mmCIF file of C-alpha atoms in Angstrom:
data_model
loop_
_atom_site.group_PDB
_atom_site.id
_atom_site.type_symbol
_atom_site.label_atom_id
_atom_site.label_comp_id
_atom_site.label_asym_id
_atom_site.label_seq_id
_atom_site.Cartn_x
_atom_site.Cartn_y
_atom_site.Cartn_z
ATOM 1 C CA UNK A 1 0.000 0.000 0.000
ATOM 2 C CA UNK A 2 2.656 2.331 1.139
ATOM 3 C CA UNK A 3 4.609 1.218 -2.021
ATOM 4 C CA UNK A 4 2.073 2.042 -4.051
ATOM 5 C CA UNK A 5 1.061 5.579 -2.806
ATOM 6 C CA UNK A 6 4.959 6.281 -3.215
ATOM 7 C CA UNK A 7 5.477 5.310 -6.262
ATOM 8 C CA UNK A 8 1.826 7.143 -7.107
ATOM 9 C CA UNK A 9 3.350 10.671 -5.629
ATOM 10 C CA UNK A 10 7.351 10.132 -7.072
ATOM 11 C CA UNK A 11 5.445 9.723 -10.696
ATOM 12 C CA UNK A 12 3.721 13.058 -9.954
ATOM 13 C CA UNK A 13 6.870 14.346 -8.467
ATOM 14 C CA UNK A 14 9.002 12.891 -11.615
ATOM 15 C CA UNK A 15 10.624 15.904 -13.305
ATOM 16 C CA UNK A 16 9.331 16.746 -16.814
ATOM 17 C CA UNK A 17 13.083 17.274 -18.250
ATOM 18 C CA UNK A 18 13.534 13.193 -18.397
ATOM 19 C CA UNK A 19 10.376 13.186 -20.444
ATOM 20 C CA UNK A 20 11.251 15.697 -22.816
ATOM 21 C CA UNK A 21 15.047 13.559 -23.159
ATOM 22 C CA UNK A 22 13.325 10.122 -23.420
ATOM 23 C CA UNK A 23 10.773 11.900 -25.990
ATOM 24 C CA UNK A 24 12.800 13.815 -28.107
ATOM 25 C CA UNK A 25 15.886 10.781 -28.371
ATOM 26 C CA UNK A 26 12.502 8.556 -29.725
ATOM 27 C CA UNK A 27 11.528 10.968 -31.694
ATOM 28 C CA UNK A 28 15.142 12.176 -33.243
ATOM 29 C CA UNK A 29 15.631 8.258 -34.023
ATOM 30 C CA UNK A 30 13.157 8.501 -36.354
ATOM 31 C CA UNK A 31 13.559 12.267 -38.064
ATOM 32 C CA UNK A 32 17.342 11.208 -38.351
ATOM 33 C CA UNK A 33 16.611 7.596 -40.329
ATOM 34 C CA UNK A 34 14.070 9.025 -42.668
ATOM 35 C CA UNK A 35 16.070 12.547 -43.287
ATOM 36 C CA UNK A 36 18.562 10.614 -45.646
ATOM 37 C CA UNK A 37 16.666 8.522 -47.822
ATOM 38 C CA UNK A 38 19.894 6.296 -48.479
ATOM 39 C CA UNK A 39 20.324 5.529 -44.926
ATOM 40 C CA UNK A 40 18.515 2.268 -45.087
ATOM 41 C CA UNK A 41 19.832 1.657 -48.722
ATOM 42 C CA UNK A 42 23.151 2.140 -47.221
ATOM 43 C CA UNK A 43 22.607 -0.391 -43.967
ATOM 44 C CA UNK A 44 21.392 -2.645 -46.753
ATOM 45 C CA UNK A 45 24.505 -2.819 -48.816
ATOM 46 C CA UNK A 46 26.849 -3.224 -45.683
ATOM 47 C CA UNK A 47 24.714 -5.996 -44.475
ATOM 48 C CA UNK A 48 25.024 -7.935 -47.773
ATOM 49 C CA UNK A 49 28.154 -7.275 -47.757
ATOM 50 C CA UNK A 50 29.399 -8.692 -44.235
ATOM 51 C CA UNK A 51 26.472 -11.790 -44.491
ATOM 52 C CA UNK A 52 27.595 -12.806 -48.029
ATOM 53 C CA UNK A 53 31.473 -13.755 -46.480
ATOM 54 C CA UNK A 54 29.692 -16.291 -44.679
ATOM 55 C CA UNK A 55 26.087 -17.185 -46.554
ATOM 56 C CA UNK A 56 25.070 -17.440 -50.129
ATOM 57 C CA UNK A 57 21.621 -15.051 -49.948
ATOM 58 C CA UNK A 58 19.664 -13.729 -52.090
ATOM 59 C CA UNK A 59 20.322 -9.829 -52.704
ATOM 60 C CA UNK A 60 17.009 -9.144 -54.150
ATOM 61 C CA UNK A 61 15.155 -10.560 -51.439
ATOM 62 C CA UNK A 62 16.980 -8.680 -48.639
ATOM 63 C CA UNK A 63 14.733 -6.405 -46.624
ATOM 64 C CA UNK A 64 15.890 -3.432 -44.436
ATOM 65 C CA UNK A 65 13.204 -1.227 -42.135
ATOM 66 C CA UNK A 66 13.067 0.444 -39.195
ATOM 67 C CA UNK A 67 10.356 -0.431 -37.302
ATOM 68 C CA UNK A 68 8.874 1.681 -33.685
ATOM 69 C CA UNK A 69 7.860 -0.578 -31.015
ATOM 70 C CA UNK A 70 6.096 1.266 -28.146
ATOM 71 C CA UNK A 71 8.966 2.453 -26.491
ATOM 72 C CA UNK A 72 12.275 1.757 -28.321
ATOM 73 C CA UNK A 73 12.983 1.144 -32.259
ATOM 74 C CA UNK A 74 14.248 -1.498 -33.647
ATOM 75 C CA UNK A 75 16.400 -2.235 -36.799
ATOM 76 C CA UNK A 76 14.715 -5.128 -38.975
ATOM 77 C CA UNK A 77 16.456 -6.903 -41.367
ATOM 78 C CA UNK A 78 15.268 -9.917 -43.609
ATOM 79 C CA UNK A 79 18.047 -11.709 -45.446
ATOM 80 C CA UNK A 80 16.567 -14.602 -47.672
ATOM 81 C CA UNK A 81 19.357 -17.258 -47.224
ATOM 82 C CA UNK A 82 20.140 -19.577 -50.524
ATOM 83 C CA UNK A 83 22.617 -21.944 -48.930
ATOM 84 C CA UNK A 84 25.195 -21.825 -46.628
ATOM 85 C CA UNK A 85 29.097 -21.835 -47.310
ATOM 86 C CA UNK A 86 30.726 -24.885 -46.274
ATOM 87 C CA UNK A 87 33.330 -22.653 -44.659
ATOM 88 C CA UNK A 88 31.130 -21.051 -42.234
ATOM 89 C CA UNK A 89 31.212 -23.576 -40.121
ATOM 90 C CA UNK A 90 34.637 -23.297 -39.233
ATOM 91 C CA UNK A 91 34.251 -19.588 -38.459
ATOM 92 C CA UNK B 1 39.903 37.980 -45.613
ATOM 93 C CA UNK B 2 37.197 37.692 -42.762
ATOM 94 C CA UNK B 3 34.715 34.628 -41.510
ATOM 95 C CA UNK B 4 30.955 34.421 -42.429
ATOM 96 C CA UNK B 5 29.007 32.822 -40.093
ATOM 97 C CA UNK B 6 25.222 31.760 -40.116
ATOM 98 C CA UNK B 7 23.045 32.150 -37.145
ATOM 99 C CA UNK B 8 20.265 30.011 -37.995
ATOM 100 C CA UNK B 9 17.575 27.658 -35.921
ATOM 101 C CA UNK B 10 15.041 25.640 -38.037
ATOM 102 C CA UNK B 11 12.386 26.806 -35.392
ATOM 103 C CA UNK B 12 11.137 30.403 -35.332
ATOM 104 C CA UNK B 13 11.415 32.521 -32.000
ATOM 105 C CA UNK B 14 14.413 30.839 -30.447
ATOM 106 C CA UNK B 15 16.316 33.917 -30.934
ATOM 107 C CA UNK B 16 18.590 33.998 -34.353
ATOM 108 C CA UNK B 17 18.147 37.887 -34.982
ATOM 109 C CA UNK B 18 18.983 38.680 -31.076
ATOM 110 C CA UNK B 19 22.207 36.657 -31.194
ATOM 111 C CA UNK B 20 23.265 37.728 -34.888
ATOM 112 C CA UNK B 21 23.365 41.569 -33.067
ATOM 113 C CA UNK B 22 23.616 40.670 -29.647
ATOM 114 C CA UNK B 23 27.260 38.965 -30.770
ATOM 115 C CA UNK B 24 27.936 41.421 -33.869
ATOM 116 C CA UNK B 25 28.001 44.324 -31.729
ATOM 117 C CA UNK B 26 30.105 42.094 -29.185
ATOM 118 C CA UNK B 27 32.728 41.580 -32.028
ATOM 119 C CA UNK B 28 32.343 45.379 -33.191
ATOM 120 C CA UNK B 29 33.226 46.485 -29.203
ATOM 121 C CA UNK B 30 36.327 44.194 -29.539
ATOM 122 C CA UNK B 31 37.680 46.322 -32.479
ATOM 123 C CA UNK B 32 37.080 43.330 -35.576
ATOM 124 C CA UNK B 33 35.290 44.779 -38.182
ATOM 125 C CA UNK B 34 31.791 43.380 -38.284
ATOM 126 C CA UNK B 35 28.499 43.021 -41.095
ATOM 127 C CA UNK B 36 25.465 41.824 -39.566
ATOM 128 C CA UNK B 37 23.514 40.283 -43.262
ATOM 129 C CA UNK B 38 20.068 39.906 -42.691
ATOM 130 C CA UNK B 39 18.978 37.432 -44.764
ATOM 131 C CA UNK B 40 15.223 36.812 -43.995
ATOM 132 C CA UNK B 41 13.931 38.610 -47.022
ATOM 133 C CA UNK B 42 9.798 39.714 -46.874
ATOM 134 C CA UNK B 43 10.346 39.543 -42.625
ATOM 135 C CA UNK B 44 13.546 41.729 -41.819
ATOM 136 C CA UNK B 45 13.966 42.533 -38.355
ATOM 137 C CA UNK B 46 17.866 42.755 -37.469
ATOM 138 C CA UNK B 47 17.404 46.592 -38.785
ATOM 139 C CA UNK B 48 14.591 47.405 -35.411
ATOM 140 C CA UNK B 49 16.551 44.948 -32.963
ATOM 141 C CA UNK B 50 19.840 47.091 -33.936
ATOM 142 C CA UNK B 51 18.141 50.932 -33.586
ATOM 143 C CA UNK B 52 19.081 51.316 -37.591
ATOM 144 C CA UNK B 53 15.714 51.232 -39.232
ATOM 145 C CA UNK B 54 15.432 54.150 -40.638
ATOM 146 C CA UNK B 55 18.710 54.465 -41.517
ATOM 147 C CA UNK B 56 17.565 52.197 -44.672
ATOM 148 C CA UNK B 57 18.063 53.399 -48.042
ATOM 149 C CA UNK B 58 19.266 50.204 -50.058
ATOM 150 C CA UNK B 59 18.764 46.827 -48.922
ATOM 151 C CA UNK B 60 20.404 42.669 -49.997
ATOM 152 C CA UNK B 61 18.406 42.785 -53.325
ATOM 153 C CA UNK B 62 19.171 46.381 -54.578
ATOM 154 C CA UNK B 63 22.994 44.980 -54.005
ATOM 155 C CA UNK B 64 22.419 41.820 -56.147
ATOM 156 C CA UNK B 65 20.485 43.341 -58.457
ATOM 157 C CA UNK B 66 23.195 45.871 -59.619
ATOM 158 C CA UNK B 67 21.047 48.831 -58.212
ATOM 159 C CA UNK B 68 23.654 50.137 -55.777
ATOM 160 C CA UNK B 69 26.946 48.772 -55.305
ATOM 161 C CA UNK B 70 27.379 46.828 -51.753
ATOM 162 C CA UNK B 71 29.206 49.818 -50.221
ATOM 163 C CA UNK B 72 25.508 51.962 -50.716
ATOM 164 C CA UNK B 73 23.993 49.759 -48.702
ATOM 165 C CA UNK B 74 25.525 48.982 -45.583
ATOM 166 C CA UNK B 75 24.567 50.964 -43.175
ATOM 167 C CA UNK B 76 27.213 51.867 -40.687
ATOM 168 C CA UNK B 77 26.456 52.087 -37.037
ATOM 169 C CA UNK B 78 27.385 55.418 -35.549
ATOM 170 C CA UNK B 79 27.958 53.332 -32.126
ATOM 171 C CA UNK B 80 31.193 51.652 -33.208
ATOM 172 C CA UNK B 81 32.697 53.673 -35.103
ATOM 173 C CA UNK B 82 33.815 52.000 -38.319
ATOM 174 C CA UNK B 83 33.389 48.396 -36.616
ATOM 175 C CA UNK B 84 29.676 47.638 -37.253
ATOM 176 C CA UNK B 85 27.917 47.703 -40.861
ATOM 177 C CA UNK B 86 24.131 46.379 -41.236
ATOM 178 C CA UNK B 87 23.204 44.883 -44.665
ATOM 179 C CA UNK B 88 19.554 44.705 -44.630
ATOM 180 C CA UNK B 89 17.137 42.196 -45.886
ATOM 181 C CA UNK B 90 14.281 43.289 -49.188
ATOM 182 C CA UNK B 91 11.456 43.472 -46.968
ATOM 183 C CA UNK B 92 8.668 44.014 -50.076
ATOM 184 C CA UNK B 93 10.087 41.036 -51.491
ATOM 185 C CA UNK B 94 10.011 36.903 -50.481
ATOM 186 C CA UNK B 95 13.183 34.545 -50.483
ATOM 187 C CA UNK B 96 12.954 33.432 -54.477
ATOM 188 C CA UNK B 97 14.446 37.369 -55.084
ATOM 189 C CA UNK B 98 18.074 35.839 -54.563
ATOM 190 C CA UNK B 99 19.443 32.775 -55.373
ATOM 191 C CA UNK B 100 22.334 30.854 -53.248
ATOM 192 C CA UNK B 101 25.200 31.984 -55.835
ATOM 193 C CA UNK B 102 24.414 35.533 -55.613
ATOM 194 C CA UNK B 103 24.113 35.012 -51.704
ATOM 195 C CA UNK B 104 27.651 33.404 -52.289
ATOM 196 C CA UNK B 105 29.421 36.407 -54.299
ATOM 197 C CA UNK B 106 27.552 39.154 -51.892
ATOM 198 C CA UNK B 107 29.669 37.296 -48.691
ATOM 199 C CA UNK B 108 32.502 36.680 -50.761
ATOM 200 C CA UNK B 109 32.504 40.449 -51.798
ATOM 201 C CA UNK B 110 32.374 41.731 -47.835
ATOM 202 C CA UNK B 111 34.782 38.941 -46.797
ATOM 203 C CA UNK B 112 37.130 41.131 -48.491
ATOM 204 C CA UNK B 113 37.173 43.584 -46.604
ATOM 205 C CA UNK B 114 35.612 42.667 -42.866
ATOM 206 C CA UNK B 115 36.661 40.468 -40.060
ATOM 207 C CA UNK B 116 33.293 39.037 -39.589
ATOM 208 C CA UNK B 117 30.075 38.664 -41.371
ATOM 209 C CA UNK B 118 27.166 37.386 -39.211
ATOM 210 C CA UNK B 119 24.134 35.959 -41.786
ATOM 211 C CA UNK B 120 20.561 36.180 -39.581
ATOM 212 C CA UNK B 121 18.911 33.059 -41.477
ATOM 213 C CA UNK B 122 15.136 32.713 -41.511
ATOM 214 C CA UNK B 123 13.282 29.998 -39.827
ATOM 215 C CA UNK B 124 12.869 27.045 -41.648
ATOM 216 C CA UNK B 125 14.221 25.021 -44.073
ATOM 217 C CA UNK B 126 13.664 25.818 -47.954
ATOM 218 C CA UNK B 127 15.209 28.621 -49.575
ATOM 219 C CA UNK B 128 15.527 30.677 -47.017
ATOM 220 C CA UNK B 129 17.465 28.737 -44.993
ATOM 221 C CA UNK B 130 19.799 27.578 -48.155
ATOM 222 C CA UNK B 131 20.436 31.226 -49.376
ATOM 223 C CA UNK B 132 21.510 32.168 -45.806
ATOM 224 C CA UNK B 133 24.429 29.263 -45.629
ATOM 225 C CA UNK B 134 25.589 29.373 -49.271
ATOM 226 C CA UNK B 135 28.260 31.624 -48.363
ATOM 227 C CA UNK B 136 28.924 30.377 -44.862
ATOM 228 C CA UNK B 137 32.053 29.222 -43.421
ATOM 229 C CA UNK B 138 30.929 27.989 -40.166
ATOM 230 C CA UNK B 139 27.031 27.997 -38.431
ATOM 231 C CA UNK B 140 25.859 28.563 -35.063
ATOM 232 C CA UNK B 141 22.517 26.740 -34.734
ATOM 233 C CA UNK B 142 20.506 28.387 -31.651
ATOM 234 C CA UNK B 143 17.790 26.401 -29.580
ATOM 235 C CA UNK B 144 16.067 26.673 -26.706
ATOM 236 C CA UNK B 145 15.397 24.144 -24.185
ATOM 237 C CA UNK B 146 12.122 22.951 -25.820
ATOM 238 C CA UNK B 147 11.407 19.495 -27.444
ATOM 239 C CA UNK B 148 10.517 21.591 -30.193
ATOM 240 C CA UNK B 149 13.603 23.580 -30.925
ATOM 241 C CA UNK B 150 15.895 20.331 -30.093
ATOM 242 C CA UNK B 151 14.103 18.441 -32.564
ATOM 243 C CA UNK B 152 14.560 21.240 -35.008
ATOM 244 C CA UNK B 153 17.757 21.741 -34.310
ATOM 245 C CA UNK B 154 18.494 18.280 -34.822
ATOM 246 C CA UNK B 155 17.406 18.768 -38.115
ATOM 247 C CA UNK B 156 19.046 21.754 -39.423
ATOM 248 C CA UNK B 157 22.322 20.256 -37.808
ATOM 249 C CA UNK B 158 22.072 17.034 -40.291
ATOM 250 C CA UNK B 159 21.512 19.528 -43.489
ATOM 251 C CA UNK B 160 24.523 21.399 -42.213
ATOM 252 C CA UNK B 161 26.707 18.312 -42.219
ATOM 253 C CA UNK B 162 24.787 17.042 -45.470
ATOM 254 C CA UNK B 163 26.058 20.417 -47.313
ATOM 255 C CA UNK B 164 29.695 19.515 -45.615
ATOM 256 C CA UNK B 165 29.373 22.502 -43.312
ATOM 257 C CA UNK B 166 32.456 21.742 -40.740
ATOM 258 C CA UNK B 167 32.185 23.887 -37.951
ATOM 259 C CA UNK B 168 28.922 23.895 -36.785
ATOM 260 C CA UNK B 169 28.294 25.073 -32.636
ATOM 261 C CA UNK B 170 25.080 25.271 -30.566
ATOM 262 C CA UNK B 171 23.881 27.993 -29.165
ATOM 263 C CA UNK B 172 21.433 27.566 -26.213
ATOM 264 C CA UNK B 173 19.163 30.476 -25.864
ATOM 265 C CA UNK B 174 16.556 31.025 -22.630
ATOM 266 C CA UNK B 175 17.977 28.950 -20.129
ATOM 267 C CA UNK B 176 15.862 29.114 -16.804
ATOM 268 C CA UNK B 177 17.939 28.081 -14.215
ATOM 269 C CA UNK B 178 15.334 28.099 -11.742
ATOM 270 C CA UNK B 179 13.682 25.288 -14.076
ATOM 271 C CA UNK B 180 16.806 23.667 -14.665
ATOM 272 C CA UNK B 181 17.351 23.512 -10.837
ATOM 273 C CA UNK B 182 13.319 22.078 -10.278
ATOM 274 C CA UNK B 183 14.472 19.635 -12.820
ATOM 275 C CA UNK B 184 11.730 21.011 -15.176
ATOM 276 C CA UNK B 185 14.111 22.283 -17.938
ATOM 277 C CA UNK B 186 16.816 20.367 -19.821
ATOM 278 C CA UNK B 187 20.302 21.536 -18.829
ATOM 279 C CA UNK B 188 23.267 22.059 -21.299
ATOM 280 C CA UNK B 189 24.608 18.994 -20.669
ATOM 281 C CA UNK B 190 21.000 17.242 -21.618
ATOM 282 C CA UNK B 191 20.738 18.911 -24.824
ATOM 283 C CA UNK B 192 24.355 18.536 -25.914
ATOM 284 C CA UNK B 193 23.880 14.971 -25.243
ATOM 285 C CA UNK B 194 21.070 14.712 -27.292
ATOM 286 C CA UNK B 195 22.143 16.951 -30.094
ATOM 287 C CA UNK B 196 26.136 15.584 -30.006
ATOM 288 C CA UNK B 197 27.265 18.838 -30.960
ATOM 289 C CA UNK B 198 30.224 21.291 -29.834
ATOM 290 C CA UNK B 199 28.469 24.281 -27.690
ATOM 291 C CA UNK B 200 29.716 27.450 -28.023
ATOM 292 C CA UNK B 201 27.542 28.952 -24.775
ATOM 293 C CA UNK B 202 23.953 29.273 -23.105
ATOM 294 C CA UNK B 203 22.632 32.482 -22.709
ATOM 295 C CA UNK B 204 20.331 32.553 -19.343
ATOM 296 C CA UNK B 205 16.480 34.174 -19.883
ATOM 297 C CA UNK B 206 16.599 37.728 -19.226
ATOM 298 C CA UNK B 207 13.959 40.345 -19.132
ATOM 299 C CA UNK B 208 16.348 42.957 -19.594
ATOM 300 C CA UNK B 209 16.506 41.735 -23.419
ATOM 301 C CA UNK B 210 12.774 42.912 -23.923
ATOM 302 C CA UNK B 211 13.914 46.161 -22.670
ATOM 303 C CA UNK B 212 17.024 46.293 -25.090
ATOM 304 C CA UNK B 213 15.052 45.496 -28.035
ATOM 305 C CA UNK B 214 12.341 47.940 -26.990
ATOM 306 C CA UNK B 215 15.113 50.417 -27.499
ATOM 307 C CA UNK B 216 16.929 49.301 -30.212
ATOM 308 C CA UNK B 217 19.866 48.364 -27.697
ATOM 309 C CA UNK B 218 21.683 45.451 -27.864
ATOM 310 C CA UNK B 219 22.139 44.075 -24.572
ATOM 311 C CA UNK B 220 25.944 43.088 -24.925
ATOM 312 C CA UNK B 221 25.823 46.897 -24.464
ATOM 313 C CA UNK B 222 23.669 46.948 -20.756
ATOM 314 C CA UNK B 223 26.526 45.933 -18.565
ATOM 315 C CA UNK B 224 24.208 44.775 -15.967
ATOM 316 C CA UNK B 225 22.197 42.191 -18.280
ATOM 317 C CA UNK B 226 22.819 38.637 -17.863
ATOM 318 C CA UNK B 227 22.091 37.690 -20.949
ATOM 319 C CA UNK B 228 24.481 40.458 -22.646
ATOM 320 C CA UNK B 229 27.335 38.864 -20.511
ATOM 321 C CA UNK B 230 26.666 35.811 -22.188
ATOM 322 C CA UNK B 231 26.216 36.887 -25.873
ATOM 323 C CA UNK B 232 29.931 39.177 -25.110
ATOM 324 C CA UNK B 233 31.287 35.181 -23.770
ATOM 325 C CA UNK B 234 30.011 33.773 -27.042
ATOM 326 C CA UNK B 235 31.842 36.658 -29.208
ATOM 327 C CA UNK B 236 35.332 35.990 -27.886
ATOM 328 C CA UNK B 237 34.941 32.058 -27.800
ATOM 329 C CA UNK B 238 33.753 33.063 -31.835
ATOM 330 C CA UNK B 239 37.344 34.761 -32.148
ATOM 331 C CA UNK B 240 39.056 31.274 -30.464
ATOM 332 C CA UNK B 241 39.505 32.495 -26.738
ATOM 333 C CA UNK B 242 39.044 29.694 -23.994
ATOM 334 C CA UNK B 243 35.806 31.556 -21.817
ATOM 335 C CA UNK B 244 34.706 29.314 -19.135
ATOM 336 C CA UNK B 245 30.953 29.054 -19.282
ATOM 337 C CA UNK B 246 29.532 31.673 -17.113
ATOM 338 C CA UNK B 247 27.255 30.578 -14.011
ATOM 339 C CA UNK B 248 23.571 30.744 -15.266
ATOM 340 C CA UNK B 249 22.940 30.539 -11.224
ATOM 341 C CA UNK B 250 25.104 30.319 -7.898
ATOM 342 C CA UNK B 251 24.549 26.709 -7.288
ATOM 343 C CA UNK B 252 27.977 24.471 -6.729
ATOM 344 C CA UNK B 253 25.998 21.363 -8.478
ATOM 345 C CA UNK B 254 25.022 22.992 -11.734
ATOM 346 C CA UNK B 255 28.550 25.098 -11.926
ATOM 347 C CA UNK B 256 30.585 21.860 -11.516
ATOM 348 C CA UNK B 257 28.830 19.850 -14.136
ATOM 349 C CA UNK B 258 29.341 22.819 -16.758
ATOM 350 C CA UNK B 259 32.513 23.376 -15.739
ATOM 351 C CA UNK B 260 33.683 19.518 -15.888
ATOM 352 C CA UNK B 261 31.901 19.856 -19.518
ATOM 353 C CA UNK B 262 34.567 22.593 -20.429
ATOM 354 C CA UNK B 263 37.861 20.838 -19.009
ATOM 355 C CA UNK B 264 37.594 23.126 -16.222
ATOM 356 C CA UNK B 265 37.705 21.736 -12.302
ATOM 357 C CA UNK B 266 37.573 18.310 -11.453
#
């Protein structure tokens, strides 16, 4: 009970400034990613590039998005795999 | 050959066209040779923040135009002797008049001859905003501690690295400390962290400016004005002097964070 009311009054007491920091870094995650419309095009190519040393894939069926969960965002990547090198398991 | 620097935002009302004079007549008082450029064409205001609008015969268009030559137009501030020149902005015509390579030769042409050039860049982001850096060797991007101007600011920062602008410094305009302090307001350190940008200084909230600009006085000039003890800071940290950040209040906490930020203390 007493646990409760506390943590009732510390969320009234909680100062705005950490909500306007956690806000504004979700929000800048975003407005930075879609500013450059070759970011993800970018990510893209540098992921092929480090996954194909160890994986045949195929490149046309890579997919690279950004997507917002409720409170954090997340990079998503789909990478189609054709077969696997023979090497990679000595990596 | 002198320095142009932009003084530009993203969001309107965080205080471009009080910093472009506020640290133009700072520079002018520490004999360099100084044009304040107003470049928000169709909604001048440096000339009534400065005291010189009706000094206006010529303004930024007449000069790329070929009506007058650039020397007609700036108007010279009886103040500071021959320190402080005011180019002003077309105010009967909108931001299309002038194109980024005439923006270009018009700072190239007073670089010539001047120590500094400080551009006032509208608010926003279209051409505006890309006439007032075309000529621009370095950019001081002000904000406020508001979501609002952060998240602008954020923005204008990546199209200053995008157009390979080097030297680009935050400004933090209207700091409360009494918010700050209540834990209400972000502090420097907040917004630098957020931003990941070099600061040049924060300039404390200070009714005093209201006065100033109801008189056409900058307030770098009101020696008892917080915030013009700031802005004069921010001029010789501009030139390359090491200023410790002033105290925006007399609280040890606060002081030692801002000082740790600046190599000072422990």
């Amino acid at each position: 009970m007493f646990d409760l009311l506390g943590k009732v009054f510390r969320r009234d007491e909680a100062p705005s400034k950490e909500i306007a920091k956690e806000r504004l870094r979700l929000v800048l995650v975003h407005d930075r990613a879609t500013v450059s419309p070759q970011f993800l095009e970018t990510i893209k190519e540098e992921v092929i590039g480090v996954i194909t040393e160890y994986m045949e894939i195929d490149h046309t069926g890579v997919e690279v998005s950004i997507h917002s969960l409720d409170k954090s965002v997340a990079l998503v990547a789909s990478i189609p795999i054709k077969r696997m090198k023979r090497t990679a398991k000595a990596v | 050959m002198g320095e142009v620097i932009v003084v530009t935002s993203g969001k309107g009302g965080v205080g471009k066209t009080t910093a472009a004079a506020n640290l133009g007549t700072a520079l002018a008082l520490n004999e360099h040779r100084v044009v304040l450029l107003d470049a928000d064409i169709g909604l001048r205001n440096l000339d009534v923040v400065m005291g010189l609008e009706n000094r206006i015969v010529f303004d930024l268009i007449d000069v790329s135009t070929g009506v007058c030559r650039l020397k007609q137009a700036l108007i010279r501030d009886k103040r500071f002797n021959e320190h402080l020149f005011l180019l002003p902005a077309a105010q009967t015509r909108d931001k299309t008049a002038v194109t980024p390579e005439q923006m270009k030769a018009i700072t190239d042409e007073i670089k010539a001859d001047y120590d500094y050039i400080l551009v006032d860049s509208p608010a926003g982001i279209e051409q505006g905003f890309r006439n007032a850096i075309a000529g621009a060797d370095r950019a001081i991007v002000v904000t406020t501690p508001e979501v609002s101007a952060v998240r602008d600011a954020d923005r204008i920062i990546g199209l200053l690295e995008a157009s390979e602008m080097t030297e680009v410094q935050l400004l933090i305009n209207r700091i409360r400390p009494g918010m700050v302090k209540r834990g209400d307001m972000m502090d420097i350190d907040d917004i630098i962290d957020i931003l990941a940008v070099d600061l040049i200084g924060a300039v404390p909230e200070d009714d005093r400016m209201l006065v100033a600009t109801n008189r056409g006085e900058p307030t770098v000039l009101d020696g008892m004005s917080r915030s013009g003890r700031a802005f004069r800071n921010i001029a010789r940290r501009i030139v390359g002097e090491q200023v410790p950040l002033m105290p925006l209040e007399a609280e040890t906490g606060f002081m030692a964070r801002v000082r740790h930020m600046f190599g000072f203390g422990s």
